[in-house]
mmCIF file of C-alpha atoms in Angstrom:
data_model
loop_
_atom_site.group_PDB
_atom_site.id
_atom_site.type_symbol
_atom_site.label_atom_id
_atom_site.label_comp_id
_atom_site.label_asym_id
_atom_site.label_seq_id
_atom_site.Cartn_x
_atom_site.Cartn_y
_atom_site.Cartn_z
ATOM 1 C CA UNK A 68 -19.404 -24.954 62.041
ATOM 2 C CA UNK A 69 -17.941 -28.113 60.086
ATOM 3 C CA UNK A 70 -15.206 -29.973 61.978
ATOM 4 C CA UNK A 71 -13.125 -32.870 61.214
ATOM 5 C CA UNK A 72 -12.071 -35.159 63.788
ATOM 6 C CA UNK A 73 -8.826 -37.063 63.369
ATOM 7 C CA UNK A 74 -8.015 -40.400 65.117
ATOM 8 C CA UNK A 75 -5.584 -41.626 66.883
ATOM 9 C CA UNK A 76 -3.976 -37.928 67.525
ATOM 10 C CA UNK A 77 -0.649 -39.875 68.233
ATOM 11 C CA UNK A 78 1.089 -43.435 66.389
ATOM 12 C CA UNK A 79 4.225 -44.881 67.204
ATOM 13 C CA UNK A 80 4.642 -48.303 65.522
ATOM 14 C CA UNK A 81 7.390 -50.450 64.239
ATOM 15 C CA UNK A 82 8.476 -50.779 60.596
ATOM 16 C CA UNK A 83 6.425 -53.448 58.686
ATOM 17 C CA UNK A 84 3.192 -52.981 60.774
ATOM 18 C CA UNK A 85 0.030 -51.759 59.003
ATOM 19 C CA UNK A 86 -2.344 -48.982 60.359
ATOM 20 C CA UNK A 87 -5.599 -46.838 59.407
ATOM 21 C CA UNK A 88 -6.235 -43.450 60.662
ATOM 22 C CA UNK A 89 -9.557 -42.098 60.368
ATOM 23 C CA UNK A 90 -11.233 -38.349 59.557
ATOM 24 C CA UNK A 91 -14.708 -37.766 60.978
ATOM 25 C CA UNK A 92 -17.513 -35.163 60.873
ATOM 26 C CA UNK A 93 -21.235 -34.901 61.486
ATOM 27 C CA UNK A 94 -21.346 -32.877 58.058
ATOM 28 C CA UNK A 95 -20.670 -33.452 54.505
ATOM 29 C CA UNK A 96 -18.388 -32.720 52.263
ATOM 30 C CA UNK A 97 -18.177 -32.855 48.453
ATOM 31 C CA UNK A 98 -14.558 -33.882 49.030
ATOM 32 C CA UNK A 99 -11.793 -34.648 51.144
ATOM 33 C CA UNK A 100 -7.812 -34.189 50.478
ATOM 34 C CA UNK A 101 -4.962 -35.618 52.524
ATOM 35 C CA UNK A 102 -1.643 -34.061 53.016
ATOM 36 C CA UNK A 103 1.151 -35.493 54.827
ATOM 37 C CA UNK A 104 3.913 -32.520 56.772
ATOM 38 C CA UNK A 105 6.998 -33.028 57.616
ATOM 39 C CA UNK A 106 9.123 -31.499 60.190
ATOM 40 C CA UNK A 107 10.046 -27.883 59.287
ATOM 41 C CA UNK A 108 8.218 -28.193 56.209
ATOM 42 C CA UNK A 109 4.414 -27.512 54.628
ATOM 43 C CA UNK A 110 2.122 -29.769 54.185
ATOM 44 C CA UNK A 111 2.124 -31.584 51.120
ATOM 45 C CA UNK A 112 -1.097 -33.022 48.601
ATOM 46 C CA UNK A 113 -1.557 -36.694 48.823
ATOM 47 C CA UNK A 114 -4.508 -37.055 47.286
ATOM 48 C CA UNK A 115 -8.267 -35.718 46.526
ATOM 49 C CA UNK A 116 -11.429 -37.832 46.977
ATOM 50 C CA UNK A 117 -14.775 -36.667 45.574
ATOM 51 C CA UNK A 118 -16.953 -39.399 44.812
ATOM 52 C CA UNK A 119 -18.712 -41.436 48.056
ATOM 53 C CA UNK A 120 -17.367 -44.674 48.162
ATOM 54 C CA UNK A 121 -14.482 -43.907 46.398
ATOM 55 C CA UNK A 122 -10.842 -45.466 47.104
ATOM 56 C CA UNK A 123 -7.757 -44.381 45.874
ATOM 57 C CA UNK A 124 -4.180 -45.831 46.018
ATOM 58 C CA UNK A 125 -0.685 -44.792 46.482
ATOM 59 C CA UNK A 126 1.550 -47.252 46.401
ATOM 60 C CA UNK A 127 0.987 -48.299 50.134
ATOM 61 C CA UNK A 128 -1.158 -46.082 51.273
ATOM 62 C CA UNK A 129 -4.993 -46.655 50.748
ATOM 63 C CA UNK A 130 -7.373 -43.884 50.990
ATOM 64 C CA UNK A 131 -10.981 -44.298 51.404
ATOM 65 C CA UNK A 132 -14.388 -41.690 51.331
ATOM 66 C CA UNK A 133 -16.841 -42.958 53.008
ATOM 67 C CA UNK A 134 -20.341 -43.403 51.619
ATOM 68 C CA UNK A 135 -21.758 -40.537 53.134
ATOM 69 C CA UNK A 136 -18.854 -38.331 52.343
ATOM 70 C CA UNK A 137 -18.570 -37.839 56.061
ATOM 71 C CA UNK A 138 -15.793 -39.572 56.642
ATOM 72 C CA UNK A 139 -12.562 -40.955 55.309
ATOM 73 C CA UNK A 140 -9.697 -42.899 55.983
ATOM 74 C CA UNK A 141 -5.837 -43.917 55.039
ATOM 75 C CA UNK A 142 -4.571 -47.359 55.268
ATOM 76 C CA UNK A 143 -1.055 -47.830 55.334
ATOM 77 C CA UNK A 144 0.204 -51.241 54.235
ATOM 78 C CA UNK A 145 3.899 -52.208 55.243
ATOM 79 C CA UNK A 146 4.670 -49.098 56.811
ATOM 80 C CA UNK A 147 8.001 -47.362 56.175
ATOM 81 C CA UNK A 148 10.209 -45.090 58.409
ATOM 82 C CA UNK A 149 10.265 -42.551 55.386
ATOM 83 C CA UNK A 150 6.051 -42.376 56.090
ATOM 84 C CA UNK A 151 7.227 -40.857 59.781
ATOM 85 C CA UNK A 152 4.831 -37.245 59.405
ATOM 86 C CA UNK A 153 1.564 -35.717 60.186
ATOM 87 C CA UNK A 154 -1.224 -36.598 58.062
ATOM 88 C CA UNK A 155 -4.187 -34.313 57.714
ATOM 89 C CA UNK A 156 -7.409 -34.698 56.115
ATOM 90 C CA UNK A 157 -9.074 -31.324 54.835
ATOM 91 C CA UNK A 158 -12.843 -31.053 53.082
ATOM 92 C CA UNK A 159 -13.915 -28.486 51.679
ATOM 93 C CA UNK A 160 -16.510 -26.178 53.650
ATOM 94 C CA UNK A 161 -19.523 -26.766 51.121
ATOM 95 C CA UNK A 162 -19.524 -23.506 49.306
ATOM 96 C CA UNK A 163 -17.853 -24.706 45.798
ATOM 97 C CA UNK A 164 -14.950 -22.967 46.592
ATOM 98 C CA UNK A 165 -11.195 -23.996 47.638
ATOM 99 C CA UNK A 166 -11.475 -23.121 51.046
ATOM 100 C CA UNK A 167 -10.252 -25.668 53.301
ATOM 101 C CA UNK A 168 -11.141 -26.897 56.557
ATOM 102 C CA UNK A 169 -8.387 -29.276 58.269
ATOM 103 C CA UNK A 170 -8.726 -31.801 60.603
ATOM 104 C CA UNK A 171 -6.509 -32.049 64.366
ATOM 105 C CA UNK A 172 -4.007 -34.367 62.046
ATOM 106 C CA UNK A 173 -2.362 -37.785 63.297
ATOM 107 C CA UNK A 174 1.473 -37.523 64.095
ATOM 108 C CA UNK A 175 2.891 -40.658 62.699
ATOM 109 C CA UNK A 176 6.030 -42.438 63.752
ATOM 110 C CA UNK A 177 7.775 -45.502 62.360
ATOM 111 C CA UNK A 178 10.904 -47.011 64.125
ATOM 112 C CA UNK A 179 13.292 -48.754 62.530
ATOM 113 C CA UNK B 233 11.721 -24.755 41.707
ATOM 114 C CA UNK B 234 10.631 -22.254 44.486
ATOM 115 C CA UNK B 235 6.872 -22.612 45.002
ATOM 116 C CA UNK B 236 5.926 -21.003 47.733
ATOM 117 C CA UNK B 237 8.995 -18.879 49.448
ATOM 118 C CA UNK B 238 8.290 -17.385 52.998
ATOM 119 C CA UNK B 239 10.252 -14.713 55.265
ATOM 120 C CA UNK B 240 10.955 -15.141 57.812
ATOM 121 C CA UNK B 241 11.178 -18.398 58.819
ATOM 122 C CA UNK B 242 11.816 -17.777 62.501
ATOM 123 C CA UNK B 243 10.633 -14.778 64.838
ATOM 124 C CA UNK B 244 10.356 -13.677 68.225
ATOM 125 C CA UNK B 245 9.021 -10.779 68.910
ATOM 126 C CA UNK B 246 7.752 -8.743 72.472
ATOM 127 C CA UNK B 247 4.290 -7.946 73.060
ATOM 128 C CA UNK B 248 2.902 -5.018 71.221
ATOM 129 C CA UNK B 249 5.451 -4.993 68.452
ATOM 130 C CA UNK B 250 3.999 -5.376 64.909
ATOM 131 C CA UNK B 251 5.577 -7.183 61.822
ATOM 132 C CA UNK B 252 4.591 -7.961 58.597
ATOM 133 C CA UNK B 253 5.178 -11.841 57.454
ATOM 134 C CA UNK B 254 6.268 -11.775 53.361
ATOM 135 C CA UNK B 255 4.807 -14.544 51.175
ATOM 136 C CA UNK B 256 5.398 -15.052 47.445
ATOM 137 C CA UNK B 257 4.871 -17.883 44.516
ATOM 138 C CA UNK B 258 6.228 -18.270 41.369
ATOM 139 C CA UNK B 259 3.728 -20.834 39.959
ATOM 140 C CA UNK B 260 1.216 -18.002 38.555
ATOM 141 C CA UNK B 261 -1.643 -19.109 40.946
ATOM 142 C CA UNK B 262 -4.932 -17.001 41.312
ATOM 143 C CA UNK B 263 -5.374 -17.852 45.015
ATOM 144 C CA UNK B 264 -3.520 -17.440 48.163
ATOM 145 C CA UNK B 265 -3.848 -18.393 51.542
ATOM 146 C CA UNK B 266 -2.749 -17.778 55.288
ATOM 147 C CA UNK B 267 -3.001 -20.202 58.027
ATOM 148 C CA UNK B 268 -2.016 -20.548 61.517
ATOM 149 C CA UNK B 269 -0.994 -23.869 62.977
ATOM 150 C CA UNK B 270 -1.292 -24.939 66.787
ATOM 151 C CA UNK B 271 -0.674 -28.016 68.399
ATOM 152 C CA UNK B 272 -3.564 -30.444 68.316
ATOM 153 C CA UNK B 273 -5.283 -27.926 66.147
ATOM 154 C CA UNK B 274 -4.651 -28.663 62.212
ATOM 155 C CA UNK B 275 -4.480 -25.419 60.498
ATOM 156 C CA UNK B 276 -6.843 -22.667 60.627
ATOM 157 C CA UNK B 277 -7.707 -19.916 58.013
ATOM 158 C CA UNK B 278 -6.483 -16.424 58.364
ATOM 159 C CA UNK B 279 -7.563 -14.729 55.638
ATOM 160 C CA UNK B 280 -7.468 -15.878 52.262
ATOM 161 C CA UNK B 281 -7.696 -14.257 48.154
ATOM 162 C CA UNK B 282 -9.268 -15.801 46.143
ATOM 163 C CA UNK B 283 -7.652 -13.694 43.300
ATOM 164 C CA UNK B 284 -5.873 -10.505 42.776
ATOM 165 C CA UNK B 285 -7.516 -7.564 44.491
ATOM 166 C CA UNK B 286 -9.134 -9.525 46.369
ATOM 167 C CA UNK B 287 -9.279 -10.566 50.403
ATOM 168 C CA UNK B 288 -11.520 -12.222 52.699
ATOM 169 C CA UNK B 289 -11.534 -12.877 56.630
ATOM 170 C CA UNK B 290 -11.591 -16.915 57.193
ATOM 171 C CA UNK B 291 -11.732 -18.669 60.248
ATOM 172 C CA UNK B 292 -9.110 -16.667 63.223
ATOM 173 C CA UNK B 293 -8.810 -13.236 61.568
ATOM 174 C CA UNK B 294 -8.718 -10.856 64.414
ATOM 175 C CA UNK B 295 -5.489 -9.397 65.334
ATOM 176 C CA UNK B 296 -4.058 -9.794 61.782
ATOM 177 C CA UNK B 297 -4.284 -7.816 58.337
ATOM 178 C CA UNK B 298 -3.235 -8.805 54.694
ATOM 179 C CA UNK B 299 -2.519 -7.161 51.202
ATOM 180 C CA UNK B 300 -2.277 -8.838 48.098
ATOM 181 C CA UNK B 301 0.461 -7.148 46.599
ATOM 182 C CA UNK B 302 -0.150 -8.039 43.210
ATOM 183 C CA UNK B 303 -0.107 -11.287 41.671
ATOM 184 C CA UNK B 304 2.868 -13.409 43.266
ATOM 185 C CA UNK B 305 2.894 -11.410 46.685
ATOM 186 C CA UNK B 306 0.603 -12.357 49.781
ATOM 187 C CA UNK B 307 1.287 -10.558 53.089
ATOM 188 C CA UNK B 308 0.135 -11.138 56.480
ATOM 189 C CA UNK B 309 0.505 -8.188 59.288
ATOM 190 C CA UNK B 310 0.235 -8.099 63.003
ATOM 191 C CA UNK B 311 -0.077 -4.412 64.377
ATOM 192 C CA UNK B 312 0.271 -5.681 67.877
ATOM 193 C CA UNK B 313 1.769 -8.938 68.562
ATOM 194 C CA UNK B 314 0.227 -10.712 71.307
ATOM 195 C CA UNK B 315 0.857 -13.898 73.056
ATOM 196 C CA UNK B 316 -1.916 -16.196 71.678
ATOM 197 C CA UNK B 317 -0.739 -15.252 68.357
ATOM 198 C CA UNK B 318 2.448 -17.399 68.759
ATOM 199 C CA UNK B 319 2.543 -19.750 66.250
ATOM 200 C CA UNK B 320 3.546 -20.968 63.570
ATOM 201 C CA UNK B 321 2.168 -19.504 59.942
ATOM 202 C CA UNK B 322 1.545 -21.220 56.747
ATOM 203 C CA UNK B 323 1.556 -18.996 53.523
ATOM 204 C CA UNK B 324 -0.528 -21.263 50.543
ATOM 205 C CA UNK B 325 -1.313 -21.273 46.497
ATOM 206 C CA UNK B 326 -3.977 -22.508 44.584
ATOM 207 C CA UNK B 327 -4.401 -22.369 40.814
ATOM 208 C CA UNK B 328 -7.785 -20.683 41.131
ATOM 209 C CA UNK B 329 -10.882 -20.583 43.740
ATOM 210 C CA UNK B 330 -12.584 -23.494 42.281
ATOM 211 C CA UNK B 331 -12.646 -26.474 44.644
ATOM 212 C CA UNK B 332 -10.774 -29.529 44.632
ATOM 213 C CA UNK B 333 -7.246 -27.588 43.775
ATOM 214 C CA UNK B 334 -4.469 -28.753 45.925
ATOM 215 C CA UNK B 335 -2.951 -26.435 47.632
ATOM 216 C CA UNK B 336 1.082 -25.811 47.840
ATOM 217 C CA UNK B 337 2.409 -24.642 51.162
ATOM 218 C CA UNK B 338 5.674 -22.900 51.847
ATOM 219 C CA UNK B 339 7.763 -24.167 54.793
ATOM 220 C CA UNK B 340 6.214 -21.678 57.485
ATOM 221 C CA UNK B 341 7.361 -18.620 59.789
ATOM 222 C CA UNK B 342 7.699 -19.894 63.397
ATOM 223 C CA UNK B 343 6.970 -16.794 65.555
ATOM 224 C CA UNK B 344 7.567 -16.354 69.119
ATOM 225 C CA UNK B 345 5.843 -13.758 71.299
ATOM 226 C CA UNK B 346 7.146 -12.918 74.741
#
Protein backbone atom coordinates (compact mmCIF):
# COMPACT_ATOMS: atom_id res chain seq x y z
CA UNK A 1 0.00 0.00 0.00
CA UNK A 2 1.58 3.50 -1.08
CA UNK A 3 1.43 6.17 1.63
CA UNK A 4 2.44 9.67 1.80
CA UNK A 5 3.67 11.13 4.85
CA UNK A 6 3.20 14.84 5.46
CA UNK A 7 5.39 16.96 7.82
CA UNK A 8 4.91 19.06 10.25
CA UNK A 9 1.02 17.92 10.69
CA UNK A 10 0.55 21.41 12.41
CA UNK A 11 2.28 25.33 11.55
CA UNK A 12 1.53 28.35 13.26
CA UNK A 13 3.96 31.14 12.24
CA UNK A 14 3.97 34.85 11.94
CA UNK A 15 3.49 36.85 8.73
CA UNK A 16 6.82 37.38 6.83
CA UNK A 17 8.46 34.08 8.04
CA UNK A 18 9.38 31.43 5.44
CA UNK A 19 8.65 27.62 5.80
CA UNK A 20 8.91 24.13 3.83
CA UNK A 21 6.63 21.31 4.39
CA UNK A 22 7.57 18.06 3.16
CA UNK A 23 5.60 14.79 1.44
CA UNK A 24 7.28 11.42 1.94
CA UNK A 25 6.92 7.78 0.82
CA UNK A 26 8.99 4.63 0.53
CA UNK A 27 7.39 4.27 -3.10
CA UNK A 28 7.36 6.08 -6.28
CA UNK A 29 5.34 7.99 -8.03
CA UNK A 30 5.25 9.26 -11.63
CA UNK A 31 3.87 12.46 -10.11
CA UNK A 32 2.84 14.45 -7.34
CA UNK A 33 0.04 17.39 -7.15
CA UNK A 34 -0.52 19.85 -4.32
CA UNK A 35 -3.77 21.32 -3.33
CA UNK A 36 -4.29 23.80 -0.75
CA UNK A 37 -8.29 23.63 1.31
CA UNK A 38 -9.75 26.05 2.89
CA UNK A 39 -12.20 26.07 5.62
CA UNK A 40 -15.65 24.88 4.42
CA UNK A 41 -14.36 24.50 1.09
CA UNK A 42 -12.61 21.63 -1.39
CA UNK A 43 -9.44 21.34 -1.99
CA UNK A 44 -8.06 23.23 -4.68
CA UNK A 45 -5.01 22.31 -7.61
CA UNK A 46 -1.81 24.07 -6.96
CA UNK A 47 0.24 22.45 -9.05
CA UNK A 48 1.45 19.01 -10.83
CA UNK A 49 5.06 17.73 -10.79
CA UNK A 50 6.14 14.87 -13.07
CA UNK A 51 9.62 15.03 -13.89
CA UNK A 52 12.37 14.02 -10.86
CA UNK A 53 14.12 16.93 -9.98
CA UNK A 54 11.72 19.15 -11.14
CA UNK A 55 10.76 22.65 -9.41
CA UNK A 56 8.00 24.69 -10.06
CA UNK A 57 6.97 28.22 -8.90
CA UNK A 58 4.03 30.14 -7.81
CA UNK A 59 4.62 33.32 -7.02
CA UNK A 60 5.87 32.50 -3.40
CA UNK A 61 5.44 29.26 -3.12
CA UNK A 62 8.22 26.82 -4.40
CA UNK A 63 7.47 23.31 -5.12
CA UNK A 64 10.00 20.69 -5.47
CA UNK A 65 10.01 16.58 -6.70
CA UNK A 66 12.54 15.01 -5.45
CA UNK A 67 15.00 12.99 -7.51
CA UNK A 68 13.61 9.81 -6.79
CA UNK A 69 10.08 10.93 -7.23
CA UNK A 70 9.59 9.85 -3.66
CA UNK A 71 9.29 12.83 -2.21
CA UNK A 72 8.39 16.47 -2.56
CA UNK A 73 8.21 19.61 -0.98
CA UNK A 74 6.65 23.40 -0.87
CA UNK A 75 8.61 26.34 0.15
CA UNK A 76 6.85 29.27 1.08
CA UNK A 77 8.76 32.54 0.81
CA UNK A 78 7.30 35.65 2.76
CA UNK A 79 4.40 33.98 3.98
CA UNK A 80 0.98 35.66 3.86
CA UNK A 81 -2.12 35.40 6.17
CA UNK A 82 -4.23 34.75 2.90
CA UNK A 83 -1.79 31.26 2.60
CA UNK A 84 -3.64 30.26 6.19
CA UNK A 85 -5.05 26.41 4.75
CA UNK A 86 -4.26 22.81 4.54
CA UNK A 87 -1.91 21.78 2.00
CA UNK A 88 -1.92 18.27 0.65
CA UNK A 89 0.31 16.48 -1.55
CA UNK A 90 -1.38 13.56 -3.66
CA UNK A 91 0.66 11.00 -6.24
CA UNK A 92 -0.75 9.05 -8.22
CA UNK A 93 -0.96 5.18 -7.25
CA UNK A 94 1.29 3.92 -10.27
CA UNK A 95 -1.33 2.48 -12.50
CA UNK A 96 -1.47 5.41 -15.33
CA UNK A 97 -4.60 6.37 -14.17
CA UNK A 98 -6.05 9.56 -12.16
CA UNK A 99 -6.50 7.91 -9.07
CA UNK A 100 -5.18 9.74 -6.25
CA UNK A 101 -3.60 8.91 -3.13
CA UNK A 102 -3.35 11.95 -0.51
CA UNK A 103 -1.10 12.55 2.04
CA UNK A 104 -2.17 13.37 6.20
CA UNK A 105 -1.90 17.27 4.87
CA UNK A 106 -0.17 20.20 6.96
CA UNK A 107 -2.69 22.75 8.55
CA UNK A 108 -1.10 26.06 7.99
CA UNK A 109 -1.57 29.21 9.98
CA UNK A 110 -0.23 32.73 9.49
CA UNK A 111 -0.90 35.52 12.12
CA UNK A 112 -1.01 38.80 11.38
CA UNK B 1 -19.51 29.04 -12.59
CA UNK B 2 -20.77 25.98 -10.53
CA UNK B 3 -18.19 23.20 -10.83
CA UNK B 4 -18.84 20.79 -8.65
CA UNK B 5 -22.35 21.41 -6.62
CA UNK B 6 -23.04 19.04 -3.59
CA UNK B 7 -26.31 18.34 -1.36
CA UNK B 8 -26.34 18.44 1.32
CA UNK B 9 -23.88 20.26 2.82
CA UNK B 10 -24.68 19.39 6.42
CA UNK B 11 -26.29 16.09 7.96
CA UNK B 12 -26.93 14.32 10.99
CA UNK B 13 -28.40 11.41 10.92
CA UNK B 14 -29.17 8.28 13.76
CA UNK B 15 -27.69 5.02 13.43
CA UNK B 16 -29.20 2.73 10.91
CA UNK B 17 -30.83 5.40 8.81
CA UNK B 18 -29.71 5.47 5.13
CA UNK B 19 -29.30 8.57 2.78
CA UNK B 20 -28.15 9.15 -0.43
CA UNK B 21 -25.45 12.19 -0.82
CA UNK B 22 -26.25 14.09 -4.53
CA UNK B 23 -23.21 15.20 -6.55
CA UNK B 24 -23.24 16.95 -9.93
CA UNK B 25 -20.74 19.01 -12.45
CA UNK B 26 -21.32 21.12 -15.12
CA UNK B 27 -17.79 21.11 -16.66
CA UNK B 28 -18.54 17.91 -19.00
CA UNK B 29 -15.87 15.74 -17.17
CA UNK B 30 -15.53 11.90 -17.88
CA UNK B 31 -14.51 11.07 -14.28
CA UNK B 32 -15.91 11.38 -10.90
CA UNK B 33 -14.88 10.79 -7.57
CA UNK B 34 -15.96 10.25 -3.81
CA UNK B 35 -13.83 10.75 -0.87
CA UNK B 36 -14.09 10.77 2.76
CA UNK B 37 -12.04 13.11 4.89
CA UNK B 38 -10.94 12.49 8.65
CA UNK B 39 -8.84 14.35 10.80
CA UNK B 40 -5.16 13.60 10.43
CA UNK B 41 -6.15 11.39 7.58
CA UNK B 42 -6.03 13.37 4.04
CA UNK B 43 -8.74 12.04 1.95
CA UNK B 44 -9.49 8.59 1.13
CA UNK B 45 -11.20 7.01 -1.99
CA UNK B 46 -14.70 5.78 -1.89
CA UNK B 47 -15.45 4.70 -5.01
CA UNK B 48 -14.66 6.35 -8.07
CA UNK B 49 -15.89 6.33 -12.32
CA UNK B 50 -13.75 6.59 -14.38
CA UNK B 51 -16.46 7.34 -17.07
CA UNK B 52 -20.09 6.95 -17.64
CA UNK B 53 -21.38 3.50 -16.80
CA UNK B 54 -18.81 2.92 -15.06
CA UNK B 55 -17.81 2.34 -11.06
CA UNK B 56 -15.09 1.00 -9.11
CA UNK B 57 -14.48 0.31 -5.23
CA UNK B 58 -11.23 2.50 -4.10
CA UNK B 59 -9.69 2.61 -0.93
CA UNK B 60 -12.81 2.62 2.23
CA UNK B 61 -15.75 1.27 0.19
CA UNK B 62 -17.64 -0.83 2.60
CA UNK B 63 -20.74 0.51 4.00
CA UNK B 64 -21.37 2.79 0.96
CA UNK B 65 -22.87 2.38 -2.70
CA UNK B 66 -22.80 4.74 -5.83
CA UNK B 67 -24.61 5.26 -9.27
CA UNK B 68 -23.49 7.27 -11.96
CA UNK B 69 -26.53 8.76 -13.03
CA UNK B 70 -25.51 9.73 -16.30
CA UNK B 71 -23.00 12.10 -17.29
CA UNK B 72 -23.09 15.18 -14.77
CA UNK B 73 -24.62 13.10 -11.77
CA UNK B 74 -22.42 11.09 -9.16
CA UNK B 75 -24.19 9.65 -6.09
CA UNK B 76 -22.96 8.20 -3.00
CA UNK B 77 -25.47 5.99 -0.65
CA UNK B 78 -25.30 4.73 2.85
CA UNK B 79 -28.01 1.95 3.56
CA UNK B 80 -27.14 2.02 7.20
CA UNK B 81 -25.46 4.90 8.68
CA UNK B 82 -23.06 4.03 11.23
CA UNK B 83 -20.88 5.92 13.53
CA UNK B 84 -17.39 5.54 11.92
CA UNK B 85 -18.93 6.77 8.85
CA UNK B 86 -19.15 10.36 10.27
CA UNK B 87 -17.40 12.49 8.23
CA UNK B 88 -17.10 14.70 6.06
CA UNK B 89 -17.49 13.76 2.03
CA UNK B 90 -15.82 15.16 -0.93
CA UNK B 91 -17.65 14.72 -4.36
CA UNK B 92 -14.65 15.28 -7.36
CA UNK B 93 -14.24 15.78 -11.43
CA UNK B 94 -11.68 14.99 -13.69
CA UNK B 95 -11.61 15.60 -17.44
CA UNK B 96 -10.88 11.95 -18.15
CA UNK B 97 -9.02 8.83 -16.35
CA UNK B 98 -5.71 9.65 -17.71
CA UNK B 99 -3.26 10.72 -15.00
CA UNK B 100 -1.97 13.95 -14.14
CA UNK B 101 -5.68 15.72 -14.45
CA UNK B 102 -6.40 17.94 -11.58
CA UNK B 103 -9.13 17.27 -9.94
CA UNK B 104 -12.07 19.92 -8.93
CA UNK B 105 -13.74 19.34 -5.60
CA UNK B 106 -17.10 20.61 -4.46
CA UNK B 107 -17.30 22.16 -0.97
CA UNK B 108 -18.28 18.78 0.90
CA UNK B 109 -21.36 17.23 2.93
CA UNK B 110 -20.48 17.27 6.67
CA UNK B 111 -22.45 14.30 8.12
CA UNK B 112 -23.09 13.54 11.62
CA UNK B 113 -24.06 10.10 12.95
CA UNK B 114 -25.45 9.67 16.43
Amino acid sequence: TQLLEQSPQFLSIQEGENLTVYCNSSSVFSSLQWYRQEPGEGPVLLVTVVTGGEVKKLKRLTFQFGDARKDSSLHITAAQPGDTGLYLCAGDDGGATNKLIFGTGTLLAVQP
Amino acid sequence: NAGVTQTPKFQVLKTGQSMTLQCAQDMNHNSMYWYRQDPGMGLRLIYYSASEGTTDKGEVPNGYNVSRLNKREFSLRLESAAPSQTSVYFCASSEDWTANQPQHFGDGTRLSIL
